[in-house]
Amino acid sequence: MFVLDSQLKNDTIELGSLPLCELLLMNDSNYPWVILVPRREGLRELVELPAADQLQFTVESNAVAHLLQTQFSAEKLNIAALGNVVSQLHVHHIARFANDACWPKPVWGAAPSLPYTPPQLAEVIEKIHAGLSVDRALDISWAN
Amino acid sequence: MFVLDSQLKNDTIELGSLPLCELLLMNDSNYPWVILVPRREGLRELVELPAADQLQFTVESNAVAHLLQTQFSAEKLNIAALGNVVSQLHVHHIARFANDACWPKPVWGAAPSLPYTPPQLAEVIEKIHAGLSVDRALDISWAN
């Protein structure tokens, strides 16, 4: 049975479920930072996903990428499957800006995380809802 | 017309051409580190690739991932499209090990790069040839 890794659970806000992936928001207001976690037990690498899941993952990753471009005006996307610390397969999608906390360095370990205030969080979640809801082909079950 | 970015050219060894991507080896013996660069002019993001190219990219990325697992016994793969410094779309595929130069940190900017000696390079290239040549569905044009 798929269970979300406890560190991912601790570091993020669970936004909802896409057909394949759990949709998480990193609780770090330095950058709009979404994480996709395929609900497949025991996987560590993208290459381990069955072919049909890889196709679906591409659809969901593209939707998140579009969201970060349209709702957050990302200047650059950083998309990465690392997993050196948390081994459960998860893929970072981060909107980067030339004036963000650690540009042009990668974000991991670069700047102390800055948790969202409740109003900031509400605003970000509203943008994510708006950005993903335009994709009528994408069946989403929102957490709230 | 597609032209490989000059910094990528400078930092890597050009190994060959897959159907969609140029296949580069980062000249850093700290880690087996392969870079895929889709031969599409002016692209910066994976999401900008047309759907057919995204499918082909997945095929080629999977082949490189398998290669790093089978020929280099990667303990973990790090796969990332960042592009904060070099904007030409390129995707890192890095074999990581618990005893490597900067584990568990991401590799970018973490440890001084350590260029291959000619014998080391010959050995790595031989493994890459062997690892990718088993995939008969993958049409590869080797640089040497």
PDB file of N, CA, C and O in Angstrom, chain A residues 44-45 47 54-55 58 62 65-66 69 75-85 96 103-106 108, chain B residues 44-45 47 54-55 58 62 65-66 69 75-85 96 103-106 108:
ATOM      1  N   ARG A  44      11.674   4.078  -6.276  1.00  0.00           N
ATOM      2  CA  ARG A  44      12.703   5.064  -5.967  1.00  0.00           C
ATOM      3  C   ARG A  44      13.129   5.873  -7.189  1.00  0.00           C
ATOM      4  O   ARG A  44      13.688   6.948  -7.041  1.00  0.00           O
ATOM      5  N   GLU A  45      12.905   5.314  -8.386  1.00  0.00           N
ATOM      6  CA  GLU A  45      13.410   5.967  -9.600  1.00  0.00           C
ATOM      7  C   GLU A  45      12.292   6.113 -10.637  1.00  0.00           C
ATOM      8  O   GLU A  45      11.445   5.226 -10.762  1.00  0.00           O
ATOM      9  N   VAL A  47      12.586   5.670 -13.740  1.00  0.00           N
ATOM     10  CA  VAL A  47      12.707   4.591 -14.719  1.00  0.00           C
ATOM     11  C   VAL A  47      12.008   3.313 -14.251  1.00  0.00           C
ATOM     12  O   VAL A  47      11.712   2.429 -15.064  1.00  0.00           O
ATOM     13  N   GLN A  54       4.576   6.284 -16.783  1.00  0.00           N
ATOM     14  CA  GLN A  54       5.513   7.314 -17.247  1.00  0.00           C
ATOM     15  C   GLN A  54       4.800   8.331 -18.131  1.00  0.00           C
ATOM     16  O   GLN A  54       5.040   9.536 -18.030  1.00  0.00           O
ATOM     17  N   LEU A  55       3.904   7.826 -18.997  1.00  0.00           N
ATOM     18  CA  LEU A  55       3.120   8.741 -19.838  1.00  0.00           C
ATOM     19  C   LEU A  55       2.263   9.656 -18.977  1.00  0.00           C
ATOM     20  O   LEU A  55       2.206  10.868 -19.176  1.00  0.00           O
ATOM     21  N   THR A  58       4.221  12.292 -17.254  1.00  0.00           N
ATOM     22  CA  THR A  58       4.552  13.416 -18.144  1.00  0.00           C
ATOM     23  C   THR A  58       3.380  14.396 -18.240  1.00  0.00           C
ATOM     24  O   THR A  58       3.568  15.613 -18.195  1.00  0.00           O
ATOM     25  N   ASN A  62       3.776  18.127 -16.867  1.00  0.00           N
ATOM     26  CA  ASN A  62       3.521  19.251 -17.777  1.00  0.00           C
ATOM     27  C   ASN A  62       2.478  20.207 -17.197  1.00  0.00           C
ATOM     28  O   ASN A  62       2.618  21.428 -17.312  1.00  0.00           O
ATOM     29  N   ALA A  65       4.117  22.239 -14.610  1.00  0.00           N
ATOM     30  CA  ALA A  65       5.031  23.197 -15.247  1.00  0.00           C
ATOM     31  C   ALA A  65       4.247  24.390 -15.819  1.00  0.00           C
ATOM     32  O   ALA A  65       4.611  25.554 -15.602  1.00  0.00           O
ATOM     33  N   HIS A  66       3.152  24.102 -16.512  1.00  0.00           N
ATOM     34  CA  HIS A  66       2.307  25.181 -17.068  1.00  0.00           C
ATOM     35  C   HIS A  66       1.777  26.069 -15.949  1.00  0.00           C
ATOM     36  O   HIS A  66       1.764  27.296 -16.062  1.00  0.00           O
ATOM     37  N   GLN A  69       4.333  28.405 -14.764  1.00  0.00           N
ATOM     38  CA  GLN A  69       4.591  29.462 -15.747  1.00  0.00           C
ATOM     39  C   GLN A  69       3.450  30.476 -15.796  1.00  0.00           C
ATOM     40  O   GLN A  69       3.686  31.680 -15.852  1.00  0.00           O
ATOM     41  N   GLU A  75      10.391  32.390 -14.150  1.00  0.00           N
ATOM     42  CA  GLU A  75      11.376  32.758 -15.175  1.00  0.00           C
ATOM     43  C   GLU A  75      12.103  31.513 -15.672  1.00  0.00           C
ATOM     44  O   GLU A  75      12.518  31.431 -16.821  1.00  0.00           O
ATOM     45  N   LYS A  76      12.255  30.541 -14.783  1.00  0.00           N
ATOM     46  CA  LYS A  76      12.894  29.271 -15.141  1.00  0.00           C
ATOM     47  C   LYS A  76      12.272  28.189 -14.281  1.00  0.00           C
ATOM     48  O   LYS A  76      11.938  28.440 -13.109  1.00  0.00           O
ATOM     49  N   LEU A  77      12.115  27.019 -14.854  1.00  0.00           N
ATOM     50  CA  LEU A  77      11.648  25.875 -14.072  1.00  0.00           C
ATOM     51  C   LEU A  77      12.844  25.017 -13.696  1.00  0.00           C
ATOM     52  O   LEU A  77      13.768  24.841 -14.485  1.00  0.00           O
ATOM     53  N   ASN A  78      12.829  24.522 -12.466  1.00  0.00           N
ATOM     54  CA  ASN A  78      13.793  23.496 -12.049  1.00  0.00           C
ATOM     55  C   ASN A  78      12.979  22.245 -11.754  1.00  0.00           C
ATOM     56  O   ASN A  78      12.130  22.249 -10.850  1.00  0.00           O
ATOM     57  N   ILE A  79      13.221  21.186 -12.513  1.00  0.00           N
ATOM     58  CA  ILE A  79      12.484  19.933 -12.343  1.00  0.00           C
ATOM     59  C   ILE A  79      13.502  18.844 -12.032  1.00  0.00           C
ATOM     60  O   ILE A  79      14.461  18.668 -12.802  1.00  0.00           O
ATOM     61  N   ALA A  80      13.319  18.160 -10.906  1.00  0.00           N
ATOM     62  CA  ALA A  80      14.377  17.233 -10.499  1.00  0.00           C
ATOM     63  C   ALA A  80      13.852  16.081  -9.668  1.00  0.00           C
ATOM     64  O   ALA A  80      13.036  16.255  -8.765  1.00  0.00           O
ATOM     65  N   ALA A  81      14.358  14.901  -9.997  1.00  0.00           N
ATOM     66  CA  ALA A  81      14.163  13.701  -9.178  1.00  0.00           C
ATOM     67  C   ALA A  81      15.519  13.382  -8.560  1.00  0.00           C
ATOM     68  O   ALA A  81      16.417  12.926  -9.258  1.00  0.00           O
ATOM     69  N   LEU A  82      15.679  13.677  -7.289  1.00  0.00           N
ATOM     70  CA  LEU A  82      16.951  13.445  -6.617  1.00  0.00           C
ATOM     71  C   LEU A  82      16.801  12.261  -5.663  1.00  0.00           C
ATOM     72  O   LEU A  82      17.198  11.156  -5.969  1.00  0.00           O
ATOM     73  N   GLY A  83      16.233  12.496  -4.481  1.00  0.00           N
ATOM     74  CA  GLY A  83      15.940  11.365  -3.597  1.00  0.00           C
ATOM     75  C   GLY A  83      17.139  10.842  -2.835  1.00  0.00           C
ATOM     76  O   GLY A  83      17.129   9.691  -2.393  1.00  0.00           O
ATOM     77  N   ASN A  84      18.158  11.662  -2.653  1.00  0.00           N
ATOM     78  CA  ASN A  84      19.317  11.190  -1.891  1.00  0.00           C
ATOM     79  C   ASN A  84      19.012  11.110  -0.401  1.00  0.00           C
ATOM     80  O   ASN A  84      19.642  10.341   0.318  1.00  0.00           O
ATOM     81  N   VAL A  85      18.072  11.918   0.052  1.00  0.00           N
ATOM     82  CA  VAL A  85      17.720  11.915   1.478  1.00  0.00           C
ATOM     83  C   VAL A  85      16.410  11.152   1.697  1.00  0.00           C
ATOM     84  O   VAL A  85      16.357  10.224   2.496  1.00  0.00           O
ATOM     85  N   ARG A  96      11.649  29.352 -10.518  1.00  0.00           N
ATOM     86  CA  ARG A  96      12.826  30.140 -10.130  1.00  0.00           C
ATOM     87  C   ARG A  96      12.792  31.536 -10.763  1.00  0.00           C
ATOM     88  O   ARG A  96      12.218  31.736 -11.837  1.00  0.00           O
ATOM     89  N   TRP A 103      19.241  32.168  -6.349  1.00  0.00           N
ATOM     90  CA  TRP A 103      19.564  32.169  -7.778  1.00  0.00           C
ATOM     91  C   TRP A 103      21.036  32.494  -8.011  1.00  0.00           C
ATOM     92  O   TRP A 103      21.526  33.408  -7.369  1.00  0.00           O
ATOM     93  N   PRO A 104      21.770  31.833  -8.939  1.00  0.00           N
ATOM     94  CA  PRO A 104      21.306  30.744  -9.803  1.00  0.00           C
ATOM     95  C   PRO A 104      21.554  29.359  -9.221  1.00  0.00           C
ATOM     96  O   PRO A 104      21.460  28.373  -9.934  1.00  0.00           O
ATOM     97  N   LYS A 105      21.874  29.284  -7.942  1.00  0.00           N
ATOM     98  CA  LYS A 105      22.156  27.968  -7.361  1.00  0.00           C
ATOM     99  C   LYS A 105      20.894  27.116  -7.246  1.00  0.00           C
ATOM    100  O   LYS A 105      19.784  27.647  -7.133  1.00  0.00           O
ATOM    101  N   PRO A 106      21.046  25.788  -7.250  1.00  0.00           N
ATOM    102  CA  PRO A 106      19.897  24.930  -6.954  1.00  0.00           C
ATOM    103  C   PRO A 106      19.408  25.208  -5.527  1.00  0.00           C
ATOM    104  O   PRO A 106      20.181  25.677  -4.682  1.00  0.00           O
ATOM    105  N   TRP A 108      18.286  23.219  -3.053  1.00  0.00           N
ATOM    106  CA  TRP A 108      18.410  22.272  -1.942  1.00  0.00           C
ATOM    107  C   TRP A 108      19.556  22.654  -1.013  1.00  0.00           C
ATOM    108  O   TRP A 108      20.715  22.731  -1.429  1.00  0.00           O
TER     109      TRP A 108
ATOM    110  N   ARG B  44      14.046  25.932 -23.738  1.00  0.00           N
ATOM    111  CA  ARG B  44      14.604  26.101 -22.401  1.00  0.00           C
ATOM    112  C   ARG B  44      13.972  25.136 -21.394  1.00  0.00           C
ATOM    113  O   ARG B  44      14.544  24.884 -20.341  1.00  0.00           O
ATOM    114  N   GLU B  45      12.765  24.654 -21.688  1.00  0.00           N
ATOM    115  CA  GLU B  45      12.035  23.848 -20.704  1.00  0.00           C
ATOM    116  C   GLU B  45      11.556  22.539 -21.338  1.00  0.00           C
ATOM    117  O   GLU B  45      11.168  22.526 -22.514  1.00  0.00           O
ATOM    118  N   VAL B  47       8.760  21.179 -20.836  1.00  0.00           N
ATOM    119  CA  VAL B  47       7.345  21.322 -21.199  1.00  0.00           C
ATOM    120  C   VAL B  47       7.177  21.969 -22.578  1.00  0.00           C
ATOM    121  O   VAL B  47       6.106  21.865 -23.193  1.00  0.00           O
ATOM    122  N   GLN B  54       8.547  14.607 -26.378  1.00  0.00           N
ATOM    123  CA  GLN B  54       8.524  14.240 -24.954  1.00  0.00           C
ATOM    124  C   GLN B  54       8.555  12.726 -24.797  1.00  0.00           C
ATOM    125  O   GLN B  54       9.244  12.199 -23.919  1.00  0.00           O
ATOM    126  N   LEU B  55       7.783  12.034 -25.643  1.00  0.00           N
ATOM    127  CA  LEU B  55       7.802  10.567 -25.609  1.00  0.00           C
ATOM    128  C   LEU B  55       9.207  10.046 -25.909  1.00  0.00           C
ATOM    129  O   LEU B  55       9.722   9.167 -25.226  1.00  0.00           O
ATOM    130  N   THR B  58      11.592  10.537 -23.108  1.00  0.00           N
ATOM    131  CA  THR B  58      11.421   9.541 -22.052  1.00  0.00           C
ATOM    132  C   THR B  58      12.163   8.249 -22.394  1.00  0.00           C
ATOM    133  O   THR B  58      12.825   7.654 -21.544  1.00  0.00           O
ATOM    134  N   ASN B  62      15.233   7.023 -20.152  1.00  0.00           N
ATOM    135  CA  ASN B  62      15.185   5.682 -19.553  1.00  0.00           C
ATOM    136  C   ASN B  62      16.425   4.869 -19.918  1.00  0.00           C
ATOM    137  O   ASN B  62      16.972   4.142 -19.081  1.00  0.00           O
ATOM    138  N   ALA B  65      19.245   6.056 -17.870  1.00  0.00           N
ATOM    139  CA  ALA B  65      19.046   5.621 -16.483  1.00  0.00           C
ATOM    140  C   ALA B  65      19.428   4.144 -16.319  1.00  0.00           C
ATOM    141  O   ALA B  65      20.154   3.774 -15.382  1.00  0.00           O
ATOM    142  N   HIS B  66      18.971   3.302 -17.241  1.00  0.00           N
ATOM    143  CA  HIS B  66      19.328   1.874 -17.197  1.00  0.00           C
ATOM    144  C   HIS B  66      20.835   1.695 -17.295  1.00  0.00           C
ATOM    145  O   HIS B  66      21.430   0.883 -16.583  1.00  0.00           O
ATOM    146  N   GLN B  69      22.473   2.391 -14.113  1.00  0.00           N
ATOM    147  CA  GLN B  69      22.210   1.327 -13.132  1.00  0.00           C
ATOM    148  C   GLN B  69      22.996   0.063 -13.458  1.00  0.00           C
ATOM    149  O   GLN B  69      23.567  -0.564 -12.561  1.00  0.00           O
ATOM    150  N   GLU B  75      23.767   3.713  -7.055  1.00  0.00           N
ATOM    151  CA  GLU B  75      22.914   3.453  -5.881  1.00  0.00           C
ATOM    152  C   GLU B  75      21.659   4.317  -5.943  1.00  0.00           C
ATOM    153  O   GLU B  75      20.596   3.926  -5.468  1.00  0.00           O
ATOM    154  N   LYS B  76      21.800   5.504  -6.526  1.00  0.00           N
ATOM    155  CA  LYS B  76      20.653   6.409  -6.695  1.00  0.00           C
ATOM    156  C   LYS B  76      20.884   7.210  -7.967  1.00  0.00           C
ATOM    157  O   LYS B  76      22.034   7.526  -8.280  1.00  0.00           O
ATOM    158  N   LEU B  77      19.820   7.489  -8.679  1.00  0.00           N
ATOM    159  CA  LEU B  77      19.923   8.371  -9.839  1.00  0.00           C
ATOM    160  C   LEU B  77      19.469   9.771  -9.448  1.00  0.00           C
ATOM    161  O   LEU B  77      18.517   9.925  -8.677  1.00  0.00           O
ATOM    162  N   ASN B  78      20.171  10.757  -9.960  1.00  0.00           N
ATOM    163  CA  ASN B  78      19.713  12.144  -9.847  1.00  0.00           C
ATOM    164  C   ASN B  78      19.449  12.616 -11.271  1.00  0.00           C
ATOM    165  O   ASN B  78      20.370  12.668 -12.100  1.00  0.00           O
ATOM    166  N   ILE B  79      18.204  12.935 -11.560  1.00  0.00           N
ATOM    167  CA  ILE B  79      17.820  13.388 -12.903  1.00  0.00           C
ATOM    168  C   ILE B  79      17.219  14.776 -12.769  1.00  0.00           C
ATOM    169  O   ILE B  79      16.282  14.976 -11.987  1.00  0.00           O
ATOM    170  N   ALA B  80      17.777  15.741 -13.504  1.00  0.00           N
ATOM    171  CA  ALA B  80      17.343  17.118 -13.266  1.00  0.00           C
ATOM    172  C   ALA B  80      17.488  17.999 -14.491  1.00  0.00           C
ATOM    173  O   ALA B  80      18.501  17.969 -15.191  1.00  0.00           O
ATOM    174  N   ALA B  81      16.445  18.791 -14.722  1.00  0.00           N
ATOM    175  CA  ALA B  81      16.478  19.870 -15.708  1.00  0.00           C
ATOM    176  C   ALA B  81      16.479  21.169 -14.910  1.00  0.00           C
ATOM    177  O   ALA B  81      15.455  21.539 -14.329  1.00  0.00           O
ATOM    178  N   LEU B  82      17.629  21.817 -14.835  1.00  0.00           N
ATOM    179  CA  LEU B  82      17.740  23.052 -14.052  1.00  0.00           C
ATOM    180  C   LEU B  82      17.879  24.233 -15.023  1.00  0.00           C
ATOM    181  O   LEU B  82      16.937  24.932 -15.286  1.00  0.00           O
ATOM    182  N   GLY B  83      19.081  24.455 -15.535  1.00  0.00           N
ATOM    183  CA  GLY B  83      19.229  25.481 -16.571  1.00  0.00           C
ATOM    184  C   GLY B  83      19.263  26.901 -16.047  1.00  0.00           C
ATOM    185  O   GLY B  83      18.973  27.839 -16.784  1.00  0.00           O
ATOM    186  N   ASN B  84      19.623  27.096 -14.782  1.00  0.00           N
ATOM    187  CA  ASN B  84      19.697  28.458 -14.256  1.00  0.00           C
ATOM    188  C   ASN B  84      20.924  29.196 -14.794  1.00  0.00           C
ATOM    189  O   ASN B  84      20.931  30.420 -14.849  1.00  0.00           O
ATOM    190  N   VAL B  85      21.952  28.453 -15.157  1.00  0.00           N
ATOM    191  CA  VAL B  85      23.173  29.077 -15.679  1.00  0.00           C
ATOM    192  C   VAL B  85      23.234  28.937 -17.202  1.00  0.00           C
ATOM    193  O   VAL B  85      23.377  29.922 -17.916  1.00  0.00           O
ATOM    194  N   ARG B  96      24.692   8.332  -8.428  1.00  0.00           N
ATOM    195  CA  ARG B  96      25.158   8.744  -7.103  1.00  0.00           C
ATOM    196  C   ARG B  96      25.432   7.533  -6.220  1.00  0.00           C
ATOM    197  O   ARG B  96      24.807   6.472  -6.379  1.00  0.00           O
ATOM    198  N   TRP B 103      27.783  13.278  -1.421  1.00  0.00           N
ATOM    199  CA  TRP B 103      26.565  12.630  -0.938  1.00  0.00           C
ATOM    200  C   TRP B 103      26.228  13.103   0.471  1.00  0.00           C
ATOM    201  O   TRP B 103      27.129  13.199   1.286  1.00  0.00           O
ATOM    202  N   PRO B 104      24.962  13.371   0.810  1.00  0.00           N
ATOM    203  CA  PRO B 104      23.761  13.263  -0.036  1.00  0.00           C
ATOM    204  C   PRO B 104      23.400  14.579  -0.722  1.00  0.00           C
ATOM    205  O   PRO B 104      22.292  14.711  -1.229  1.00  0.00           O
ATOM    206  N   LYS B 105      24.307  15.543  -0.735  1.00  0.00           N
ATOM    207  CA  LYS B 105      23.969  16.820  -1.359  1.00  0.00           C
ATOM    208  C   LYS B 105      23.879  16.694  -2.881  1.00  0.00           C
ATOM    209  O   LYS B 105      24.527  15.832  -3.470  1.00  0.00           O
ATOM    210  N   PRO B 106      23.107  17.584  -3.532  1.00  0.00           N
ATOM    211  CA  PRO B 106      23.141  17.627  -4.992  1.00  0.00           C
ATOM    212  C   PRO B 106      24.551  18.002  -5.460  1.00  0.00           C
ATOM    213  O   PRO B 106      25.308  18.640  -4.720  1.00  0.00           O
ATOM    214  N   TRP B 108      25.693  19.998  -7.925  1.00  0.00           N
ATOM    215  CA  TRP B 108      26.028  21.277  -8.557  1.00  0.00           C
ATOM    216  C   TRP B 108      26.714  22.219  -7.566  1.00  0.00           C
ATOM    217  O   TRP B 108      26.138  22.552  -6.525  1.00  0.00           O
TER     218      TRP B 108
END
